[in-house]
Amino acid sequence: MRSRLVASAATTATLAGLVLTLGLGGTAQAATRTPVTAAQCTATGGLVIPLGLAGAVCVWLGPNGWTDADSAQITDIHI
C-alpha cells in the first residue's frame, strides 16, 4: 500500500511539472521564459523540480502561489 502511495505521489508530481512546463495550467502569459540553469533558478527565487527522466523545471511562484506560477526548463540537469 505504501509503495502505491509513493508511486502515486511521484506520478502526480511529474504530471504537475509537465503541465507547468507546457504552460497548460494557468492564465495566458505574454511570453515564455527562456531556459535557465539550476543555479540561475535558485538565485532568482525559483524552485528546481526534478521530472525524473524528463530533466527538471524551474518554477517561480507568483503572488497567489501556484495560481499564477511561471516556469522554465532547466538546461544543466542531464541524465
Coordinates of C-alpha atoms in Angstrom, one line a residue:
M1 CA 0.0 0.0 0.0
R2 CA 2.8 2.4 0.9
S3 CA 4.6 1.8 -2.4
R4 CA 1.4 2.6 -4.3
L5 CA 1.1 5.8 -2.4
V6 CA 4.7 6.8 -3.2
A7 CA 4.2 5.9 -6.8
S8 CA 1.0 7.9 -7.0
A9 CA 2.7 10.9 -5.4
A10 CA 5.6 10.7 -7.9
T11 CA 3.3 10.4 -10.8
T12 CA 1.3 13.4 -9.7
A13 CA 4.5 15.5 -9.2
T14 CA 5.7 14.5 -12.7
L15 CA 2.4 15.4 -14.3
A16 CA 2.2 18.7 -12.5
G17 CA 5.7 19.6 -13.6
L18 CA 4.9 18.7 -17.2
V19 CA 1.8 20.8 -17.0
L20 CA 3.8 23.7 -15.7
T21 CA 6.5 23.2 -18.4
L22 CA 3.9 23.1 -21.2
G23 CA 2.0 26.1 -19.8
L24 CA -1.3 24.3 -19.7
G25 CA -2.3 25.1 -16.1
G26 CA -2.9 28.8 -15.7
T27 CA -3.8 32.0 -17.3
A28 CA -2.2 33.1 -20.6
Q29 CA 1.2 34.8 -20.2
A30 CA 2.8 37.3 -22.5
A31 CA 5.9 35.2 -23.2
T32 CA 7.5 32.0 -22.1
R33 CA 10.7 32.2 -20.1
T34 CA 14.0 31.2 -21.7
P35 CA 15.7 28.1 -20.3
V36 CA 17.9 28.7 -17.2
T37 CA 20.5 26.8 -15.2
A38 CA 19.7 25.3 -11.8
A39 CA 22.0 28.0 -10.2
Q40 CA 20.1 30.8 -12.0
C41 CA 16.8 29.3 -10.9
T42 CA 17.7 29.2 -7.2
A43 CA 19.4 32.6 -7.4
T44 CA 16.2 34.2 -8.7
G45 CA 14.0 32.6 -6.1
G46 CA 12.8 29.7 -8.2
L47 CA 12.2 26.1 -7.1
V48 CA 14.0 23.3 -9.0
I49 CA 11.5 20.5 -9.6
P50 CA 13.0 17.2 -11.0
L51 CA 10.9 15.4 -13.6
G52 CA 12.6 12.1 -13.5
L53 CA 13.8 11.1 -16.9
A54 CA 12.5 14.3 -18.5
G55 CA 15.0 16.5 -16.7
A56 CA 13.9 19.4 -14.5
V57 CA 11.9 22.5 -14.5
C58 CA 12.3 25.8 -12.6
V59 CA 9.1 27.2 -11.0
W60 CA 8.6 30.7 -9.7
L61 CA 5.5 31.1 -7.5
G62 CA 3.5 34.2 -8.1
P63 CA 1.8 36.4 -5.5
N64 CA -1.1 33.9 -5.4
G65 CA 1.2 30.9 -5.1
W66 CA 0.6 28.1 -7.7
T67 CA -2.3 30.0 -9.3
D68 CA 0.0 32.4 -11.2
A69 CA 3.3 30.5 -11.2
D70 CA 5.8 30.8 -14.0
S71 CA 8.2 28.1 -15.2
A72 CA 11.2 27.5 -17.4
Q73 CA 13.2 24.5 -18.5
I74 CA 16.5 23.8 -16.7
T75 CA 19.3 23.2 -19.1
D76 CA 22.1 21.8 -17.0
I77 CA 20.4 18.8 -15.4
H78 CA 21.0 15.7 -17.6
I79 CA 20.5 12.0 -17.1

